[in-house]
Short mmCIF file of C-alpha atoms and ligand atoms in Angstrom, two decimals:
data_model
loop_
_atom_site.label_atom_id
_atom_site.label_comp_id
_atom_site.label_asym_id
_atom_site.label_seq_id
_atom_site.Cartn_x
_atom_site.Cartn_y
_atom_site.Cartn_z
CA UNK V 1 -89.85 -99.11 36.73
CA UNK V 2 -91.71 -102.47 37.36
CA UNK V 3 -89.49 -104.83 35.93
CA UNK V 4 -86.05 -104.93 34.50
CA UNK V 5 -86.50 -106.27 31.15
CA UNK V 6 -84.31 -104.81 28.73
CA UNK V 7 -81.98 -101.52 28.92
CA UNK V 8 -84.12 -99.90 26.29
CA UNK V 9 -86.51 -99.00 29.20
CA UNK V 10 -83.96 -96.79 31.42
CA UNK V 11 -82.77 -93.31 30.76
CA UNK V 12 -78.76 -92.58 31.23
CA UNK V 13 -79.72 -91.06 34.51
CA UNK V 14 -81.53 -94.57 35.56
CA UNK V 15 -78.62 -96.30 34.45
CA UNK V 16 -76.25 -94.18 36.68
CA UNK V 17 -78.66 -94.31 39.43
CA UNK V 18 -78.33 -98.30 39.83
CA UNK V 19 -74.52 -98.24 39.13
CA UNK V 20 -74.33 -95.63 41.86
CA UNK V 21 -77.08 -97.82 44.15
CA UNK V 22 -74.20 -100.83 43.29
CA UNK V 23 -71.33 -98.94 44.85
CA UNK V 24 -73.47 -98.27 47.80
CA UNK V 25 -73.93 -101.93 48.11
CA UNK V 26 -70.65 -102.71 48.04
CA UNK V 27 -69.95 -102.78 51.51
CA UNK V 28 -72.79 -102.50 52.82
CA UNK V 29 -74.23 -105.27 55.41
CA UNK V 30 -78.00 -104.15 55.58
CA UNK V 31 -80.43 -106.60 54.94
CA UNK V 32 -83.37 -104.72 53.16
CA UNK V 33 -85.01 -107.78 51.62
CA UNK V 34 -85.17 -109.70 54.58
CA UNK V 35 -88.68 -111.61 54.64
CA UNK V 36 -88.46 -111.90 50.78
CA UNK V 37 -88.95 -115.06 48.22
CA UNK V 38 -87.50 -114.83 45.28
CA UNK V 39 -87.21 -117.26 42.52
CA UNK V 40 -84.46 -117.93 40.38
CA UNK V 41 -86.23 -119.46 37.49
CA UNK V 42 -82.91 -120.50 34.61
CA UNK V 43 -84.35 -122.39 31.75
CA UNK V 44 -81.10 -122.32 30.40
CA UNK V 45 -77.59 -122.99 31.16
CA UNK V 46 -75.98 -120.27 33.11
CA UNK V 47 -72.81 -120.35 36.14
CA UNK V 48 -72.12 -116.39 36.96
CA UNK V 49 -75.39 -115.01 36.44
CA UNK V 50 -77.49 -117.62 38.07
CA UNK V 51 -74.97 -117.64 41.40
CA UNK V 52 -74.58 -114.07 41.50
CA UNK V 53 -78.15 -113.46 41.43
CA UNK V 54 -78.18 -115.92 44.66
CA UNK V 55 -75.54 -114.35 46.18
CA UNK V 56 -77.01 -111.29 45.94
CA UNK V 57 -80.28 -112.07 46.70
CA UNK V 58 -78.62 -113.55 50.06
CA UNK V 59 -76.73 -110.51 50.55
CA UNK V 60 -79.47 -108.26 50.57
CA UNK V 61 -81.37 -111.44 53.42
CA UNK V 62 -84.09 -112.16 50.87
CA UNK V 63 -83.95 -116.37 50.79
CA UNK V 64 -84.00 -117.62 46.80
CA UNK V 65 -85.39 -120.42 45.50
CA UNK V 66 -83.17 -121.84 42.46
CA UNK V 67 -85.38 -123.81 39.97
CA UNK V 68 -84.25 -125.13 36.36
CA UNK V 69 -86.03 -126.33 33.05
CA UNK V 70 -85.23 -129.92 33.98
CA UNK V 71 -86.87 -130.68 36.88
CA UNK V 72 -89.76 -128.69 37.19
CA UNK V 73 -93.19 -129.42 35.57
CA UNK V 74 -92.18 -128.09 32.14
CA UNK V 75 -90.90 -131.32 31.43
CA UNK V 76 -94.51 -132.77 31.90
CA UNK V 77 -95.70 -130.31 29.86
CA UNK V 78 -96.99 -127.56 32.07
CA UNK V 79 -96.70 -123.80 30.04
CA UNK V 80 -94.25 -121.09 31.59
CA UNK V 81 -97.18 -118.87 31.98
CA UNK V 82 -98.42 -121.36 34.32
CA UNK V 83 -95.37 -122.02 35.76
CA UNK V 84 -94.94 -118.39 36.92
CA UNK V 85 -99.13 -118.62 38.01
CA UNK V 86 -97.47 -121.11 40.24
CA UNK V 87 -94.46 -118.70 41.26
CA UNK V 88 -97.60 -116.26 41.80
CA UNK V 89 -99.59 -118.49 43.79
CA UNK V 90 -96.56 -119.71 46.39
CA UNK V 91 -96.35 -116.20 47.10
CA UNK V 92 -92.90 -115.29 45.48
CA UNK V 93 -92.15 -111.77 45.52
CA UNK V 94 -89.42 -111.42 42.61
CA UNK V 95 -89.16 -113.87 39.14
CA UNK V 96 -85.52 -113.91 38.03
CA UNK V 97 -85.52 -115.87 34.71
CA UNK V 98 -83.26 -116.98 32.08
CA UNK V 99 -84.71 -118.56 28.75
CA UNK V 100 -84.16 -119.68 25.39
CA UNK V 101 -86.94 -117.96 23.74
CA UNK V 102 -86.61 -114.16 23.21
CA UNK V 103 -89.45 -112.30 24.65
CA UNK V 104 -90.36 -114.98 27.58
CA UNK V 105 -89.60 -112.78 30.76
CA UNK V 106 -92.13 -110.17 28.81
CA UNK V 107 -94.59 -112.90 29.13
CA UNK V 108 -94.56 -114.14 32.19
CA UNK V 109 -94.34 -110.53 33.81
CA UNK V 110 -98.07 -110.34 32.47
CA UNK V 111 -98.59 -112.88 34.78
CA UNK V 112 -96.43 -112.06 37.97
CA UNK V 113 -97.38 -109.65 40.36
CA UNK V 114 -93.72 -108.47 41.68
CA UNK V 115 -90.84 -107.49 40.00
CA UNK V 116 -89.63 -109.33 37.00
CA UNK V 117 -85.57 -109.12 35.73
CA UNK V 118 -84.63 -110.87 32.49
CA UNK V 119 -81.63 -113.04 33.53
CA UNK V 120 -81.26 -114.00 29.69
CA UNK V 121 -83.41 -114.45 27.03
CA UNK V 122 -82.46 -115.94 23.56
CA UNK V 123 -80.66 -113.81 21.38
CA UNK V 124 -82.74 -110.54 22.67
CA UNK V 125 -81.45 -109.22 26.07
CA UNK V 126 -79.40 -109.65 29.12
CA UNK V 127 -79.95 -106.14 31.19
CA UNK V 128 -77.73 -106.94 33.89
CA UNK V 129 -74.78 -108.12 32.08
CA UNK V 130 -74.82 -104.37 30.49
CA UNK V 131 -75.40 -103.21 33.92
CA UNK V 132 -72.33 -105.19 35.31
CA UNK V 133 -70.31 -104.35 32.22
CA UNK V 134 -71.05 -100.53 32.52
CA UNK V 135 -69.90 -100.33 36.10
CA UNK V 136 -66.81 -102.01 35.49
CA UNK V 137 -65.54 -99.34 33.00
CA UNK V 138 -67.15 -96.70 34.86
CA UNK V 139 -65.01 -97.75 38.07
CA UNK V 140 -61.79 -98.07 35.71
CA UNK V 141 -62.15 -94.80 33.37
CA UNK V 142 -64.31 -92.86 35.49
CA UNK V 143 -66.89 -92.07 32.71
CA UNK V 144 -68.62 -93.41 30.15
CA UNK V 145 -69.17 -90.73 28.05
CA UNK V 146 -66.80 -90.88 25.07
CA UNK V 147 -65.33 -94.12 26.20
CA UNK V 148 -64.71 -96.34 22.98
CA UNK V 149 -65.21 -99.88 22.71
CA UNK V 150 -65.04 -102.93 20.65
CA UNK V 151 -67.09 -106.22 20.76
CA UNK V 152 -65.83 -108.68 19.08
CA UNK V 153 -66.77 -112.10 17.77
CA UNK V 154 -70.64 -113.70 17.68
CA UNK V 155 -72.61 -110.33 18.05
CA UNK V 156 -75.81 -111.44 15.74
CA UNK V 157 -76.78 -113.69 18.07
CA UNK V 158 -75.34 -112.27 21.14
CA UNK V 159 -77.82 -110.58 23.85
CA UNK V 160 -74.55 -109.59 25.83
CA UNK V 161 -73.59 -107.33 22.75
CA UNK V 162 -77.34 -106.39 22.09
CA UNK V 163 -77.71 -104.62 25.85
CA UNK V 164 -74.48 -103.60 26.45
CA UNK V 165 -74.39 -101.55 23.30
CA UNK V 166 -77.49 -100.11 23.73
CA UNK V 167 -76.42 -98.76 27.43
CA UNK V 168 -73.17 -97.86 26.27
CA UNK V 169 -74.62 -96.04 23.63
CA UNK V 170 -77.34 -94.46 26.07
CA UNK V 171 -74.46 -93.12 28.11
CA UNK V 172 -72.63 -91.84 25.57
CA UNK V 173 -69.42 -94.31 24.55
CA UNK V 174 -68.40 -95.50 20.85
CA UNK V 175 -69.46 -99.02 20.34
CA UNK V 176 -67.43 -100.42 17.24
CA UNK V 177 -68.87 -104.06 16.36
CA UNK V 178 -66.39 -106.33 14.88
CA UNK V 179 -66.91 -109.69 13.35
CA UNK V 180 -67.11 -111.60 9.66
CA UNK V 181 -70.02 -110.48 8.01
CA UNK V 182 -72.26 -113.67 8.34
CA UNK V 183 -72.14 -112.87 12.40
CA UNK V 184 -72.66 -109.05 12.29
CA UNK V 185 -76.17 -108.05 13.30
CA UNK V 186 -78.76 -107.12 10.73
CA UNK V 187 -80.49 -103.39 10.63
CA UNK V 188 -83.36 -104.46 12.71
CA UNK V 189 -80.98 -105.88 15.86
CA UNK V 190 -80.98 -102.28 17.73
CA UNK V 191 -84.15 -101.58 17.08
CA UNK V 192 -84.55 -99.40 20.21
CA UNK V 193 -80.89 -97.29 20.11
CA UNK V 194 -81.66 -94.15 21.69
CA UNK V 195 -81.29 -91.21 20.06
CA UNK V 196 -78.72 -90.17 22.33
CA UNK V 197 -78.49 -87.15 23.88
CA UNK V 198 -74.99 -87.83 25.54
CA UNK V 199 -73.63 -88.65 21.69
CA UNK V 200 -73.33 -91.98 22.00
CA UNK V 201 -72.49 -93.70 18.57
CA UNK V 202 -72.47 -97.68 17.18
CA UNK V 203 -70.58 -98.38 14.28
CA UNK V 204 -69.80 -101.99 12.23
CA UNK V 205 -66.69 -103.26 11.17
CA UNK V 206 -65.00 -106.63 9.30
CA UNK V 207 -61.67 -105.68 10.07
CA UNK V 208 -60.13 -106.06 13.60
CA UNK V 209 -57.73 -103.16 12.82
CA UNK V 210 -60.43 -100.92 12.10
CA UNK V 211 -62.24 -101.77 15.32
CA UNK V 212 -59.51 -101.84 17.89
CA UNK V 213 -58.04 -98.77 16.59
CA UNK V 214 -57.64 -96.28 19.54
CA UNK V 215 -60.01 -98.35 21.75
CA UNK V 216 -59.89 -98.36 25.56
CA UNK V 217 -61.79 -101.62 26.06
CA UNK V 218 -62.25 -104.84 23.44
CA UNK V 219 -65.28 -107.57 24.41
CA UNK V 220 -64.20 -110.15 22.56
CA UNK V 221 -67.84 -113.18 22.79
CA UNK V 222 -67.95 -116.74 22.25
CA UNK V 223 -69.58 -118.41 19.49
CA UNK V 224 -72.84 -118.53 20.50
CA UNK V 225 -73.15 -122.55 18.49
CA UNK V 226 -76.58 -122.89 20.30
CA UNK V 227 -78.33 -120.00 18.84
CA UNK V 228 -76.50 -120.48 15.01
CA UNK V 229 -78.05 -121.71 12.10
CA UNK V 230 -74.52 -123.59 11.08
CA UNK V 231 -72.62 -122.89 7.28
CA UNK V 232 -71.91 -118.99 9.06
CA UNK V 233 -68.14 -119.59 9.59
CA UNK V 234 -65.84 -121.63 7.15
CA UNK V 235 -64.14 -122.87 10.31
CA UNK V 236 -63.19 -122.18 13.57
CA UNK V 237 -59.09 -122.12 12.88
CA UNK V 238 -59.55 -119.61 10.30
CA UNK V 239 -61.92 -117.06 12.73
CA UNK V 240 -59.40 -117.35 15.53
CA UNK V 241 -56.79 -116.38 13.02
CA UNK V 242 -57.98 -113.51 11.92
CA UNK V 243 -60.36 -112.04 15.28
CA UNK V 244 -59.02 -114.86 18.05
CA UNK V 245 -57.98 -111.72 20.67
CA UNK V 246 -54.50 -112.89 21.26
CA UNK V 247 -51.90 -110.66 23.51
CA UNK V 248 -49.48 -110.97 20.10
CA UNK V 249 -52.88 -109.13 18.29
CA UNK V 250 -53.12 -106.09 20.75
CA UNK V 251 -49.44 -105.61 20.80
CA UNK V 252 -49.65 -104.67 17.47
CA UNK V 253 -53.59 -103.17 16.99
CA UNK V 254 -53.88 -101.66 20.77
CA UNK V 255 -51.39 -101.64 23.17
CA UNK V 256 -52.80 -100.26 25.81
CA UNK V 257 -56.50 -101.86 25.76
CA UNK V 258 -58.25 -103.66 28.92
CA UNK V 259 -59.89 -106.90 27.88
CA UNK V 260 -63.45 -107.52 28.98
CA UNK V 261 -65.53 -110.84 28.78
CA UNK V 262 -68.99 -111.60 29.61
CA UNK V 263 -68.20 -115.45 30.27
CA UNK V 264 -68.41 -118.15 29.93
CA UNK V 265 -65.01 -117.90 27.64
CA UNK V 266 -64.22 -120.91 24.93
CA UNK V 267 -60.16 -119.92 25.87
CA UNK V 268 -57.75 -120.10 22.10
CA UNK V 269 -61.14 -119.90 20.05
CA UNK V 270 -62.11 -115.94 20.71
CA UNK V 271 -59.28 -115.33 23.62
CA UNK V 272 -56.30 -116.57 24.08
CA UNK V 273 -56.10 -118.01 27.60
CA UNK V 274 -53.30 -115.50 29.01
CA UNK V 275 -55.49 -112.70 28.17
CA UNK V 276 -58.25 -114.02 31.28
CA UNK V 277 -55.94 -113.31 34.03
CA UNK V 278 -53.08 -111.23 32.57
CA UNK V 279 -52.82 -107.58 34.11
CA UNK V 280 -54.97 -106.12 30.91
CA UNK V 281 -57.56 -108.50 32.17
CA UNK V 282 -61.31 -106.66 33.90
CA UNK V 283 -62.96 -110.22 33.95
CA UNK V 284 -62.73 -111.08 37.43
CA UNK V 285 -63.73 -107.43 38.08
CA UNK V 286 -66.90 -108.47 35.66
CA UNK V 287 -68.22 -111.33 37.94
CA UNK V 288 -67.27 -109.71 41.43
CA UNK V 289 -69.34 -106.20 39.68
CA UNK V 290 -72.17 -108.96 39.11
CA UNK V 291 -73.37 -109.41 42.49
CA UNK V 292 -73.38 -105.96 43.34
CA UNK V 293 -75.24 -104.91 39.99
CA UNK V 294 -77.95 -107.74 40.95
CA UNK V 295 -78.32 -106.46 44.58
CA UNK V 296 -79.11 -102.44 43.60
CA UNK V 297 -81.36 -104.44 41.16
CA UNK V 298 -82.96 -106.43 43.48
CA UNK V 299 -83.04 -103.64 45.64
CA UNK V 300 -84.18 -101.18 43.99
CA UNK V 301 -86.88 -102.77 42.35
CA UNK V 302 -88.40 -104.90 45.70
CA UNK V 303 -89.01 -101.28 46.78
CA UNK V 304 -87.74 -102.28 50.05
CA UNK V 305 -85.86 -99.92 52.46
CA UNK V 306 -84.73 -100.11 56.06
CA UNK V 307 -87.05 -98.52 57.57
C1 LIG J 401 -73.71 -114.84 28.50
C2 LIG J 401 -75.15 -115.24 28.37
O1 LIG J 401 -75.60 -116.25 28.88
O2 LIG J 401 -75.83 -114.46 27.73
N1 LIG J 401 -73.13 -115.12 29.68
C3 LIG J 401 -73.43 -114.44 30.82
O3 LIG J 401 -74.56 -114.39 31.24
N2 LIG J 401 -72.43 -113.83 31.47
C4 LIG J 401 -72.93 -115.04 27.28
C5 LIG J 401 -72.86 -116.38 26.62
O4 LIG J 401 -73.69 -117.24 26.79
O5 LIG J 401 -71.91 -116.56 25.86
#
């Protein structure tokens, strides 16, 4: 594998390799990339994903160079493909990039010679993020397979919810989607699900009941304003009423379910804020699962080994 682009790419065995290579990682102090540039290219706003991938990248002794949209010579015009010819040219050896158009980390791997990992783009993907997500119920439940799961809130325009159900799927959990109808995906949104041989399944729901039903996880996502076309909701009160996650809510639906959140949060819209830190909570797990993700990513892809 070249790149990391999207999920649909890697078998379940690939996916268990890197989530194995992450717990390797974990406390390990080797410095395989050592000698290594790589650029942290985020066209768009980001906090956990951009500093983990630095963190990790320093982890792992490769040095990063962080570079945004505003700033660089985008704002005078200058294309991204020639922005990553000029990534090329300074001798980078990895592109990690984060943009608003879908499909823009496909492009400029045509024109990058190393490694290229989709940090984020648009609405279509966010590989790591599923990556990250995976481990953390791997390392709580032990296995994926038959693992169920809800995601709740924006998931039409969500690239967390895109990749994360498509590697859940791929290693065999239930993926129940839950939101109003406006902000459920269409047909065309998991274009690549595997056929899966592990018996994965996705299913869609309106009603929170439904979904959280005998789940052991519920991803509840923010609003994703940026990406919306605006008249989807009637208003914001009235969707935290009736799919706000809420500790009062899983009392009653799921008592026992762990609460997952790709960040960042908008707290009392699709969580309420005791739910972030309370004892069901597998956030913090999330982020501190990011870095390590990144570095078997990193890793794995840079080729590079002790020796
Ligand atoms: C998400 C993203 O940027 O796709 N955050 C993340 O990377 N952890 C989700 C979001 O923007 O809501």
């Amino acid at each position: 594998m070249p790149h990391l682009l999207d999920i649909d790419a890697l078998t379940a065995d690939g996916v268990g390799q890197i989530l194995d290579e992450a717990e390797r990682l974990s406390d390990s102090s080797d410095m395989p990339l050592r000698g290594k540039h790589i650029i942290n290219f985020f066209a768009e706003a980001s906090t956990r994903t951009r500093v983990s991938f630095e963190i990790a990248a320093s982890r792992l002794g490769a040095q990063v160079v962080n570079i945004a949209a505003g700033g660089s010579s985008l704002e005078k015009g200058e294309s991204l493909v020639d922005t990553v010819r000029t990534f090329q040219a300074v001798g980078a050896h990895a592109l990690v990039i984060r943009h608003a158009e879908p499909g823009a980390p496909y492009l400029a791997a045509r024109h990058f010679r190393g490694p290229v990992i989709n940090a984020g783009d648009g609405r279509h993907a966010h590989p790591t993020q599923a990556l990250l997500d995976l481990l953390t119920m791997r390392q709580r439940f032990g296995a994926l397979q038959g693992l169920r799961i809800a995601i709740v809130g924006d998931v039409a325009h969500s690239r967390v919810a895109r990749s994360t159900t498509l590697a859940l799927v791929l290693c065999g959990a239930d993926v129940r989607l839950c939101a109003p109808p406006t902000l459920l995906p269409d047909p065309g949104w998991l274009t690549a699900l595997p056929s899966s041989s592990t018996g994965g399944t996705v299913s869609q729901t309106t009603s929170l009941r439904e979904a959280l039903s005998g789940v052991q996880v519920v991803m509840p996502l923010r609003m994703q304003a940026e990406r919306q076309q605006g008249g989807l909701l009637p208003g914001l009160k009235e969707y935290t009423r009736i799919y706000g996650i809420t500790r009062e809510k899983l009392a009653d639906l799921a008592p026992d379910t762990l609460v997952m959140h790709p960040g960042p949060a908008n707290e009392g819209v699709e969580i309420s804020p005791e739910l972030m830190t309370g004892p069901a909570s597998l956030i913090g797990q999330q982020v501190e699962n990011g870095v390590l993700v990144r570095m078997a990513v990193l890793k794995l892809l840079l080729g590079a080994s002790r020796e």
